Short mmCIF file of C-alpha atoms and ligand atoms in Angstrom, two decimals:
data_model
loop_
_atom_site.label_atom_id
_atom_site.label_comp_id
_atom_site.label_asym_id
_atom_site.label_seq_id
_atom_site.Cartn_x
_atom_site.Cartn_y
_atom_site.Cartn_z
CA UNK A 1 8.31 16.13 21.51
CA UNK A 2 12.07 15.48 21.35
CA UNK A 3 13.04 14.37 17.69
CA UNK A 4 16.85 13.64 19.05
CA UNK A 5 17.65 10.29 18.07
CA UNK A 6 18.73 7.59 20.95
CA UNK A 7 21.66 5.66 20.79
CA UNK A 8 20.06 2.66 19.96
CA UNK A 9 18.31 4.52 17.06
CA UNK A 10 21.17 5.36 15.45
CA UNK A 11 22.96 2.04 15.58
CA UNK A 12 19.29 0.66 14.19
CA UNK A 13 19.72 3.64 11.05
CA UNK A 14 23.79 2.56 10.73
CA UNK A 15 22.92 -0.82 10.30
CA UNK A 16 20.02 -0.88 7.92
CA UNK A 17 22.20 1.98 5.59
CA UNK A 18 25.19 -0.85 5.54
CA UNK A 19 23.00 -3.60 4.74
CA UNK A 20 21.72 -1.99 1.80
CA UNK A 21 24.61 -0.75 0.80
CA UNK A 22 25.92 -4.43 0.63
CA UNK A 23 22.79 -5.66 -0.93
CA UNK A 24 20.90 -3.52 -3.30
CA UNK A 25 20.50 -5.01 -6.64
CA UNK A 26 23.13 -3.58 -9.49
CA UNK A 27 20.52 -3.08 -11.74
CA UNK A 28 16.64 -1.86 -11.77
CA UNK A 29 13.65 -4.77 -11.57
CA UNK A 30 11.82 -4.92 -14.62
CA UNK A 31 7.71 -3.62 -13.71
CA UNK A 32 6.58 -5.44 -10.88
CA UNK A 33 3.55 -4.93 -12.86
CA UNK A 34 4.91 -7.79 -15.16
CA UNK A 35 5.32 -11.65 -14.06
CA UNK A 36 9.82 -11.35 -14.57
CA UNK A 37 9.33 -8.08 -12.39
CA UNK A 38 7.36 -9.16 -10.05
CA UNK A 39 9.32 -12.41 -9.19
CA UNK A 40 12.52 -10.30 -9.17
CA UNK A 41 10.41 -8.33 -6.56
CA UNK A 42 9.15 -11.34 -4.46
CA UNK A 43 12.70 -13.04 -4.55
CA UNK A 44 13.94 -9.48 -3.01
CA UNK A 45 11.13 -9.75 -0.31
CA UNK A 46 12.63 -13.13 0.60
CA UNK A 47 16.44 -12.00 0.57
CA UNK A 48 14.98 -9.18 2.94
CA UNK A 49 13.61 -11.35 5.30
CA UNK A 50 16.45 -13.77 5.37
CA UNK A 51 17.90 -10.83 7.23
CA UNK A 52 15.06 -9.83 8.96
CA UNK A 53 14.20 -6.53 7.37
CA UNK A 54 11.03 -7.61 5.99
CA UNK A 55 8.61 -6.64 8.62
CA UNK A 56 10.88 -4.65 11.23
CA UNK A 57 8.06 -4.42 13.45
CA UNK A 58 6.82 -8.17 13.71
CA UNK A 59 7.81 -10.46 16.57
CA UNK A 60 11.30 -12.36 16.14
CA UNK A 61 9.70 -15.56 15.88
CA UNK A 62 7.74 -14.30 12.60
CA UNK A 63 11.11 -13.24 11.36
CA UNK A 64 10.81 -9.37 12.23
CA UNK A 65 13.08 -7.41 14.89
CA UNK A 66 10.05 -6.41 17.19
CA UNK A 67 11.10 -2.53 16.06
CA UNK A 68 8.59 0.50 17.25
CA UNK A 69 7.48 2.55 15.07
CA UNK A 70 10.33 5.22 15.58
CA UNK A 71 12.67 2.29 14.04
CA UNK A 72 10.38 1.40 11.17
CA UNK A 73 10.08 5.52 10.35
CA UNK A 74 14.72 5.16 10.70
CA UNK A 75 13.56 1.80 8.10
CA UNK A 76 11.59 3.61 5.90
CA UNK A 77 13.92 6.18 5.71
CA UNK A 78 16.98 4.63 4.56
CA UNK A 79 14.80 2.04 2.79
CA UNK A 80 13.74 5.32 0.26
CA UNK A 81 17.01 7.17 0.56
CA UNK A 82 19.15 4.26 -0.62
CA UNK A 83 16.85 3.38 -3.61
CA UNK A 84 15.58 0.04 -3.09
CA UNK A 85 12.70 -1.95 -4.73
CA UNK A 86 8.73 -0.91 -4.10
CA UNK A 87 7.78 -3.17 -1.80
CA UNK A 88 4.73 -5.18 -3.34
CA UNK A 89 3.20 -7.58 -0.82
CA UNK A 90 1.85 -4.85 1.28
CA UNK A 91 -1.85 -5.78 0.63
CA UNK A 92 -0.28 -8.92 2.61
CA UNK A 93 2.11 -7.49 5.12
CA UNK A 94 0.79 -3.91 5.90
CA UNK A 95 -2.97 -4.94 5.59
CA UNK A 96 -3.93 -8.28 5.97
CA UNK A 97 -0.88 -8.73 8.36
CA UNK A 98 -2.34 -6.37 10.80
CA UNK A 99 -5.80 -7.80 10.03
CA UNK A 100 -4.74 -11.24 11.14
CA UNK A 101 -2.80 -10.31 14.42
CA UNK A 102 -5.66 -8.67 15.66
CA UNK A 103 -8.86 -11.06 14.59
CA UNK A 104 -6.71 -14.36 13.33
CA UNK A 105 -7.26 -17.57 15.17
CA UNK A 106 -3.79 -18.72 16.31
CA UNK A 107 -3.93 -21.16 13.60
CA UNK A 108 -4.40 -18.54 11.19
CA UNK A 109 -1.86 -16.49 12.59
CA UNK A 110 0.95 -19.31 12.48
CA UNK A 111 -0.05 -20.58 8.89
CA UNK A 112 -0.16 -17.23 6.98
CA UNK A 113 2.19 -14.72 8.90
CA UNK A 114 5.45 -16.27 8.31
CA UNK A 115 4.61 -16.73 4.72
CA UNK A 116 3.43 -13.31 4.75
CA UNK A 117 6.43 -11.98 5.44
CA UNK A 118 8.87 -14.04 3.77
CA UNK A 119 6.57 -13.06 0.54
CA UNK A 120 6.47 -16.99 -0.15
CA UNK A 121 2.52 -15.95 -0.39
CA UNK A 122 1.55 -12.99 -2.01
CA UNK A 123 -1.73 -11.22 -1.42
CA UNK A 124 -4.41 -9.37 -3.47
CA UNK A 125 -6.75 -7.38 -2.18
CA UNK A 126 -10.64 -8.53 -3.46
CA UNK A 127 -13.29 -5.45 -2.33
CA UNK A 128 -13.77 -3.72 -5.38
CA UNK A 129 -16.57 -4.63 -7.90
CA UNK A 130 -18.42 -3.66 -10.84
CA UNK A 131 -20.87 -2.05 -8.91
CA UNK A 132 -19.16 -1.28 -5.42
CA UNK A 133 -16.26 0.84 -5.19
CA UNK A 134 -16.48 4.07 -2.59
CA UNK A 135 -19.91 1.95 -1.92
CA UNK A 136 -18.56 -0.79 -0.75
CA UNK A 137 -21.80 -1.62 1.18
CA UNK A 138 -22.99 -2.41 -2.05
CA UNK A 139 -20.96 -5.89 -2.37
CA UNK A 140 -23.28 -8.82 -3.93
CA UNK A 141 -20.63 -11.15 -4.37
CA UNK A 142 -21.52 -14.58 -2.49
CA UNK A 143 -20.27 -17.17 0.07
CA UNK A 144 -22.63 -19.84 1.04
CA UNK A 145 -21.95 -22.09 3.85
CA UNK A 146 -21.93 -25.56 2.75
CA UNK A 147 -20.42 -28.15 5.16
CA UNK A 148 -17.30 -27.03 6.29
CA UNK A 149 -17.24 -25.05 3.12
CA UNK A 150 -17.62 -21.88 1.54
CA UNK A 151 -19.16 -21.53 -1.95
CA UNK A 152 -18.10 -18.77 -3.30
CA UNK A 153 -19.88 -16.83 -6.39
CA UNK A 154 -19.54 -13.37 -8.01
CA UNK A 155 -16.75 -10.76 -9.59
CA UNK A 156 -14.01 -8.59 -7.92
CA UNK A 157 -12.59 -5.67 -9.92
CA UNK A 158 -9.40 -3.38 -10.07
CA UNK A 159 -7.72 -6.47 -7.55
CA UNK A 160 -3.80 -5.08 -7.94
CA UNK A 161 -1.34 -7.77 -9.32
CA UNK A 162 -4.33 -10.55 -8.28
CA UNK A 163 -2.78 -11.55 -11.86
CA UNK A 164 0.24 -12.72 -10.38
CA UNK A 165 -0.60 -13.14 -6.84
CA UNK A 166 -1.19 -16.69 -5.13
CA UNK A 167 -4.09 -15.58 -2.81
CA UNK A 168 -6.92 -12.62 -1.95
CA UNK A 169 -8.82 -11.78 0.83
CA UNK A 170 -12.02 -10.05 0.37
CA UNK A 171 -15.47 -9.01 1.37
CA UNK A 172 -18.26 -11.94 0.62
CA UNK A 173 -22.01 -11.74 1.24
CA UNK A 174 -22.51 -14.64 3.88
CA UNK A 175 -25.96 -14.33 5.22
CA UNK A 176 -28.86 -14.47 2.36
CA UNK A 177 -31.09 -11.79 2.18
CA UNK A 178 -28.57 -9.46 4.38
CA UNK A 179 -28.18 -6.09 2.81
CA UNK A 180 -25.51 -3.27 2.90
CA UNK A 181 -23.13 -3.93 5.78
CA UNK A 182 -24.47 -6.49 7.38
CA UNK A 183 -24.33 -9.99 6.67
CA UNK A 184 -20.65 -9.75 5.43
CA UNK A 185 -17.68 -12.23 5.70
CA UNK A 186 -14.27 -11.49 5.33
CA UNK A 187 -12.64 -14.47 3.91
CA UNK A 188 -9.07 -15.43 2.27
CA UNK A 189 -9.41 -17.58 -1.25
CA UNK A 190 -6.43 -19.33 -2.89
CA UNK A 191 -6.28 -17.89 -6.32
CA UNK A 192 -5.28 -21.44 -7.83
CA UNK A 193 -8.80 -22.74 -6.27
CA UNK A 194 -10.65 -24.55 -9.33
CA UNK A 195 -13.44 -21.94 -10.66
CA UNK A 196 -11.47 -18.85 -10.01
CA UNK A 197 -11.06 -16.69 -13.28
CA UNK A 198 -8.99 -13.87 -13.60
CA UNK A 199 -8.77 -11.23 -16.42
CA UNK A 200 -6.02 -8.56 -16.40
CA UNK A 201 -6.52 -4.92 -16.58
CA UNK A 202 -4.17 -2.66 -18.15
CA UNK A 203 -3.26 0.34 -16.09
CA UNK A 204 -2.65 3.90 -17.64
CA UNK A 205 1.37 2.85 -18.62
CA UNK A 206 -0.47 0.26 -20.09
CA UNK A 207 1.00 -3.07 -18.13
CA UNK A 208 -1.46 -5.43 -16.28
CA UNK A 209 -1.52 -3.77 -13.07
CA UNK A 210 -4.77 -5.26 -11.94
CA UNK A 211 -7.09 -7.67 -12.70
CA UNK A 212 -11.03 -8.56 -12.57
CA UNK A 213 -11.34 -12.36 -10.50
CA UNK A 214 -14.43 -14.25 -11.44
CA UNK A 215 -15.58 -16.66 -8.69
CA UNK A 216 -17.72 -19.60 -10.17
CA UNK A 217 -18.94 -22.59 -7.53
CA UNK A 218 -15.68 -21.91 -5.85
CA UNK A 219 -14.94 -23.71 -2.70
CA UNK A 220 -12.89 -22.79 0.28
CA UNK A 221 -12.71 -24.36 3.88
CA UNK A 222 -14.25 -22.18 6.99
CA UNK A 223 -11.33 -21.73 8.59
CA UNK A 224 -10.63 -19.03 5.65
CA UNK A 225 -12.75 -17.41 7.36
CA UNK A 226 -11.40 -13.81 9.34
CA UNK A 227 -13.19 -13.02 12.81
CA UNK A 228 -16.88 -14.38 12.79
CA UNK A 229 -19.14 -14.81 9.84
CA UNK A 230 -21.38 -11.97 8.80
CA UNK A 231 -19.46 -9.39 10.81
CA UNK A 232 -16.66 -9.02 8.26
CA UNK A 233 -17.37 -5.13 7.37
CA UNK A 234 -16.19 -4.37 11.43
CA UNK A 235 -12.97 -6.49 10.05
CA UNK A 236 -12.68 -5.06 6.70
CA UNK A 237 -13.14 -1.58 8.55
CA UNK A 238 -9.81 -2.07 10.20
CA UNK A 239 -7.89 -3.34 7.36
CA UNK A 240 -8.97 0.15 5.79
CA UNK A 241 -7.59 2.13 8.48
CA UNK A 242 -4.58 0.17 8.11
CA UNK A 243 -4.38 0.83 4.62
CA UNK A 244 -5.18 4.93 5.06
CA UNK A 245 -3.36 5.29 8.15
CA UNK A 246 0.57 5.47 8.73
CA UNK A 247 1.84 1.69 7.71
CA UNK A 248 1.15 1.75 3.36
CA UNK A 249 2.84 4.82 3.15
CA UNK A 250 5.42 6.10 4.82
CA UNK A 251 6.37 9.95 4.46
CA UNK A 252 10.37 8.80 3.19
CA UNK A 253 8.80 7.51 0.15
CA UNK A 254 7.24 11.23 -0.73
CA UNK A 255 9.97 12.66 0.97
CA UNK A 256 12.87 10.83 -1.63
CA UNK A 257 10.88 12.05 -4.70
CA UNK A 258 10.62 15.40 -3.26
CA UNK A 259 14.87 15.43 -2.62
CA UNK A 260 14.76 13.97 -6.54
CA UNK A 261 12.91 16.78 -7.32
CA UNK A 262 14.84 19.43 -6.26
CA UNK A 263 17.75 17.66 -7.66
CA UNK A 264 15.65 18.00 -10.66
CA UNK A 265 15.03 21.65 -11.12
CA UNK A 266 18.57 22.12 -9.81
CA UNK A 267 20.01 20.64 -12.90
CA UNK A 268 17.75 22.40 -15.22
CA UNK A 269 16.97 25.72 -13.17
CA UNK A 270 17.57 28.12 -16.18
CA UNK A 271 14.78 26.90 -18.37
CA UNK A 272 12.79 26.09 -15.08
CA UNK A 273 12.94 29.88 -13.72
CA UNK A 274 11.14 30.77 -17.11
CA UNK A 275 8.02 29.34 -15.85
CA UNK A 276 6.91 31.77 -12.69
CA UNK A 277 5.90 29.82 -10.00
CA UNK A 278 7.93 26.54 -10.71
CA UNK A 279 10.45 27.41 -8.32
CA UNK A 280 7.54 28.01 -5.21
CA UNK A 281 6.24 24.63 -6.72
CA UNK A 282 9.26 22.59 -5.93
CA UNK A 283 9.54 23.97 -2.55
CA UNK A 284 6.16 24.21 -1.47
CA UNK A 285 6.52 20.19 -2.42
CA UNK A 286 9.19 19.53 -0.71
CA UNK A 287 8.25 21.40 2.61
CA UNK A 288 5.09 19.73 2.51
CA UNK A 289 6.71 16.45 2.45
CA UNK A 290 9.01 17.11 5.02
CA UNK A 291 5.76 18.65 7.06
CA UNK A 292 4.27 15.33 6.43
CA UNK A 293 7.63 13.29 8.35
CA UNK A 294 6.95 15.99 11.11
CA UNK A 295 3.17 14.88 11.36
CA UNK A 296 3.97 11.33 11.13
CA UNK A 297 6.94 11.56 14.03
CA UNK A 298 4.43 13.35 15.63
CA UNK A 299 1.21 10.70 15.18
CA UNK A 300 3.94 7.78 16.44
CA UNK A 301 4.24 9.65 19.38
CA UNK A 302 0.68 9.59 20.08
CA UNK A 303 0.61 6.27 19.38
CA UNK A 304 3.00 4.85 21.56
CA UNK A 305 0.86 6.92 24.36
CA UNK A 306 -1.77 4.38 23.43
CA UNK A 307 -3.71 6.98 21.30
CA UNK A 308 -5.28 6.16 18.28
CA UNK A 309 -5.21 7.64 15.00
CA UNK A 310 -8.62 7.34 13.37
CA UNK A 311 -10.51 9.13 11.52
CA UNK A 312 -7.50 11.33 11.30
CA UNK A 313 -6.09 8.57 9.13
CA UNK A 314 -8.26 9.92 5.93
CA UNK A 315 -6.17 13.25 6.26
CA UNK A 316 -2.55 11.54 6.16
CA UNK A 317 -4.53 9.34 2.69
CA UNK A 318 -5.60 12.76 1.05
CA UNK A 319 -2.13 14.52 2.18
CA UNK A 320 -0.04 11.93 0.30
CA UNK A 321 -1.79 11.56 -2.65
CA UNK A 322 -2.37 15.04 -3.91
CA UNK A 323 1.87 15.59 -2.86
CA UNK A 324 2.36 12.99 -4.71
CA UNK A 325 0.77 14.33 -7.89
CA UNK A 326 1.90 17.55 -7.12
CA UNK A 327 5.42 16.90 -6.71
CA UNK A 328 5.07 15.01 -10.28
CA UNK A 329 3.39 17.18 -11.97
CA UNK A 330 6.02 19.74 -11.54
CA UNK A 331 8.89 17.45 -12.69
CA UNK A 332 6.62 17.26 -16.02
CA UNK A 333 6.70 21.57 -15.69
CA UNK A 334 10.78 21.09 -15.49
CA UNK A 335 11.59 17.98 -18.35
CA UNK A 336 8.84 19.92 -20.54
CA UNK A 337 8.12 17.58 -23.75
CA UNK A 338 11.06 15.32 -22.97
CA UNK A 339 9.42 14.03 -19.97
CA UNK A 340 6.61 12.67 -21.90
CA UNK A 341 8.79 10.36 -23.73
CA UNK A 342 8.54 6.45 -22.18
CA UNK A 343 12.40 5.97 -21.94
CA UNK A 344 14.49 3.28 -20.02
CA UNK A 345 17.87 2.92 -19.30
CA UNK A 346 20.82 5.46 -19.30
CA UNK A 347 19.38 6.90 -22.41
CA UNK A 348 16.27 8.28 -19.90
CA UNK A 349 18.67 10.62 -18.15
CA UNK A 350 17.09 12.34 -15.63
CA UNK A 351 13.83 12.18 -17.21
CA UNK A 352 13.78 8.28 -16.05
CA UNK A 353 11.23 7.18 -13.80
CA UNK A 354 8.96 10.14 -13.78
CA UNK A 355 7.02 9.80 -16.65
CA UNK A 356 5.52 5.91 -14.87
CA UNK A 357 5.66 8.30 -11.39
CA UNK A 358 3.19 10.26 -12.90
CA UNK A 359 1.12 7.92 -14.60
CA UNK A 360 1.11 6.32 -11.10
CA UNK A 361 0.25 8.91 -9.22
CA UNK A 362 -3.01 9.72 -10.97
CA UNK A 363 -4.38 6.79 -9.15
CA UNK A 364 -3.59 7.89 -5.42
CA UNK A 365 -6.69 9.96 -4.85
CA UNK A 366 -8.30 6.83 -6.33
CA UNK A 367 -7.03 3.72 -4.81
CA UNK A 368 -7.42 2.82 -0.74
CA UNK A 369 -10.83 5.27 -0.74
CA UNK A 370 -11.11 7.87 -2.77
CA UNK A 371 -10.31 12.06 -1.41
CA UNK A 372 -13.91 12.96 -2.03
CA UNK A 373 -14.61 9.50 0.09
CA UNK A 374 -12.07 10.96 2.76
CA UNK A 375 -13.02 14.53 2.72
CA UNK A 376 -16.76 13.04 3.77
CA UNK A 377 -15.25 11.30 6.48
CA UNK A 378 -13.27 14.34 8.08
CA UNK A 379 -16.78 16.49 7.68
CA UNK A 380 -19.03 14.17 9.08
CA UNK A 381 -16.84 12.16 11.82
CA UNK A 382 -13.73 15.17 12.67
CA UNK A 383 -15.88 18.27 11.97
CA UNK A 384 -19.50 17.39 13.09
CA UNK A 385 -21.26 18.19 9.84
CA UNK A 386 -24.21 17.29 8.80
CA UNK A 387 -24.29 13.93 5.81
C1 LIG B 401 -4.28 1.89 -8.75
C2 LIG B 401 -5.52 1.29 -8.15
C3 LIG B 401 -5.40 0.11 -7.41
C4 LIG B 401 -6.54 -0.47 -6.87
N1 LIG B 401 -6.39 -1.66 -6.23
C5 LIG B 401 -7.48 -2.25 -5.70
C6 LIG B 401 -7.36 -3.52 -5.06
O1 LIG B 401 -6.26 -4.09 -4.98
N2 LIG B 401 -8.47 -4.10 -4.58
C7 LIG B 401 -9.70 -3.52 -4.66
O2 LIG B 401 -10.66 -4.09 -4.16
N3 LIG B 401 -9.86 -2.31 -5.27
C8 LIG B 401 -8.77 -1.68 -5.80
N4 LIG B 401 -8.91 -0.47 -6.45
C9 LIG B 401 -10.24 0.09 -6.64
C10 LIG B 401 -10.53 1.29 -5.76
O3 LIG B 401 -10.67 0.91 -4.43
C11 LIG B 401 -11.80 1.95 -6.32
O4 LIG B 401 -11.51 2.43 -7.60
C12 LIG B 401 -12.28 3.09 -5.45
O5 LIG B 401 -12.75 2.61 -4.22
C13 LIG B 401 -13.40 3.90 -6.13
O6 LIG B 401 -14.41 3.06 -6.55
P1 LIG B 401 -14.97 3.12 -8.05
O7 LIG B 401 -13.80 3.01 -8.97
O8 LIG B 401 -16.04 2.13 -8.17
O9 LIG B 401 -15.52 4.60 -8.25
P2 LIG B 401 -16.94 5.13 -7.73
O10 LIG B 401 -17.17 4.69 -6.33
O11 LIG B 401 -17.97 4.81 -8.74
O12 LIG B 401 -16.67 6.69 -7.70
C14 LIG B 401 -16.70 7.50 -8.88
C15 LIG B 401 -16.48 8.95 -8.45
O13 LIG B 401 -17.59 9.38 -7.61
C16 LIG B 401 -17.09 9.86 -6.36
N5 LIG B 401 -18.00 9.46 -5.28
C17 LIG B 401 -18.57 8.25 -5.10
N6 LIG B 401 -19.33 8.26 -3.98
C18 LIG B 401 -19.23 9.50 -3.44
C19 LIG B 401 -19.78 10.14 -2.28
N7 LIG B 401 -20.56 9.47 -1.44
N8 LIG B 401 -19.44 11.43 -2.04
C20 LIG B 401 -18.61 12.11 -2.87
N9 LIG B 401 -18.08 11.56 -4.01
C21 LIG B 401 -18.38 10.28 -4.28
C22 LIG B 401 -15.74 9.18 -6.18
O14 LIG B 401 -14.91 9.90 -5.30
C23 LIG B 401 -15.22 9.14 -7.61
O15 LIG B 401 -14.64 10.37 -7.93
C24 LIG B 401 -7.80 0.14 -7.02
C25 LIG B 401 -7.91 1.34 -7.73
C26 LIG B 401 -6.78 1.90 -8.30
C27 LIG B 401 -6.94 3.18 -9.08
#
């Protein structure tokens, strides 16, 4: 594979670097896991789409460039390098998004993309509940057909910033008497409907990162519906690969903490060398996240030869996560006590930011199917082995 950069590439990289030079805010968001954060957030979606650097890779006429995925890798990139705000619609734009394109009507497509990526809508994601997590099968949460109607009944769970968001798609038990997958529908809900409910969760850093949505006699029209009723696990299926596979996270994010890091034990590499193995730590981070760019410039290739990623997708979700916590919990090794303190501001120093990393990270072997849910896939469906 040639990894030389085109012409046309590096214009693409010159001109995203300049833009965000221009145009990064002078100061930090507050949490997007609070409503003032949050907004700050969505009104930065917007001001990123008014230039078109929301969604790179969407048509022009949804307000995208029509990039490959070479030029959304240059994106990410310089998107991480410079910086800038986590982007939070992506249950919207990197999952349901995709979703739409390929099982929307063309109604559906034309009311929700451009929305979608102008972040005047922003998504939750409604799969989880009480008693379905890595069984997801196990959804009992109901839509019954009534008219032109759905009814819907039931509790989601863990549904990120569905606090603050304005609608969710999820996973609704259509046909009565169906059972596991079967009998599922995929369907979008407006979270001001009358009869939805929703009850914050705090998070470990202890802001309302998520929330528990109670559906009671709720009612939303058919054409909510995604692809054909019942058959929304096939759907849902490819939303998940979307959310495991290249688009929800790119390797500049893990490769800008790993460059942080090094920065890291660089400034405090005398008390760090006391601690054998700190050094190898760092690296062995920092290679791997690097190794991780290589494998992703390498599964784009693939891609654009038609290929597909699948299954293979679960290995990029358990690769990084565990850098992820890895390349945090050696920061902790380096600040020692001080990075356990919750500080803000210039007073954090270099400690800033990687106490919430941390805290954050826990959650990525968790969240989007858990490792042990992954490392079942790659036995059963990559190596042949026996369930
Ligand atoms: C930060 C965060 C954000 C999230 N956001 C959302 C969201 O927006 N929307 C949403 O719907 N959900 C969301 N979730 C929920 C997430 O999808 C679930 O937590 C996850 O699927 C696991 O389900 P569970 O919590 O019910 O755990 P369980 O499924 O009960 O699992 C408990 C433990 O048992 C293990 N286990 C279970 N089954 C197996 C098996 N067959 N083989 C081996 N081990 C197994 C699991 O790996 C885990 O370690 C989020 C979670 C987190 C942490």
């Amino acid at each position: 594979m040639d990894l030389t950069y085109t012409p046309k590439q590096n214009a693409f990289r010159a001109e995203v670097r300049a833009w965000l030079a221009d145009n990064l805010p002078s100061e930090p968001f507050a949490s997007y896991d609070s409503r003032e954060g949050f907004e700050q957030h969505r009104a930065w979606e917007a001001k990123l789409f008014e230039s078109r650097w929301s969604m790179v890779m969407w048509p022009a006429e949804l307000g995208g460039r029509g990039s490959d995925l070479i030029e959304w890798l240059i994106f990410e990139e310089e998107y991480y390098g410079a910086g800038a705000p986590m982007r939070i619609n992506q249950n919207g734009q990197l999952l349901l998004g995709p979703t739409l394109m390929e099982f929307g009507t063309q109604e559906q497509k034309q009311r929700f993309l451009p929305r979608m990526a102008e972040s005047l809508d922003m998504w939750a994601q409604g799969w989880s509940e009480p008693n379905a997590g890595s069984d997801m099968a196990a959804i009992t949460s109901k839509a019954v057909l009534d008219g032109d109607h759905y009814v819907i009944n039931g509790q989601k769970t863990w549904s990120s910033r569905a606090n603050f968001a304005d609608w969710l798609f999820g996973l609704f038990r259509s046909e009565p008497g169906s059972t596991r997958h079967h009998g599922l529908s995929f369907i979008m809900v407006p979270l001001n409907t009358p009869g939805v409910s929703i009850r914050p969760i705090k998070a470990l850093n202890g802001k309302e990162a998520f929330a528990e949505v109670f559906f009671d006699d709720v009612r939303v029209p058919v054409n909510n519906l995604i692809g054909t009723q019942g058959q929304g696990w096939h759907v849902a299926m490819a939303t998940a690969g979307f959310e495991r596979g290249l688009l929800l996270r790119s390797p500049a994010r893990f490769q800008s903490t790993a460059r942080k890091l090094v920065e890291l034990y660089k400034a405090h590499r005398v008390s760090a060398d006391r601690d054998p193995g700190l050094r190898d730590a760092v690296l062995e981070t920092w290679m791997c996240a690097e190794a991780y760019a290589m494998s992703a410039y390498y599964t784009v290739g693939r891609l654009s030869r038609g290929e597909q990623i699948g299954a293979e997708s679960s290995i990029n979700k358990i690769i990084w996560s565990e850098l992820d916590l890895k390349m945090h919990e050696t920061a902790m090794r380096i600040l020692g006590t001080r990075g356990e303190l919750v500080t803000k501001g210039a007073s954090a120093g270099d400690a800033a930011g990687w106490l919430e990393g941390f805290l954050f990270a826990q959650s990525g072997p968790i969240y989007a199917g858990t490792n042990e849910i992954q490392r079942n896939i790659i036995a059963e469906r990559m190596l042949g082995l026996p369930k």
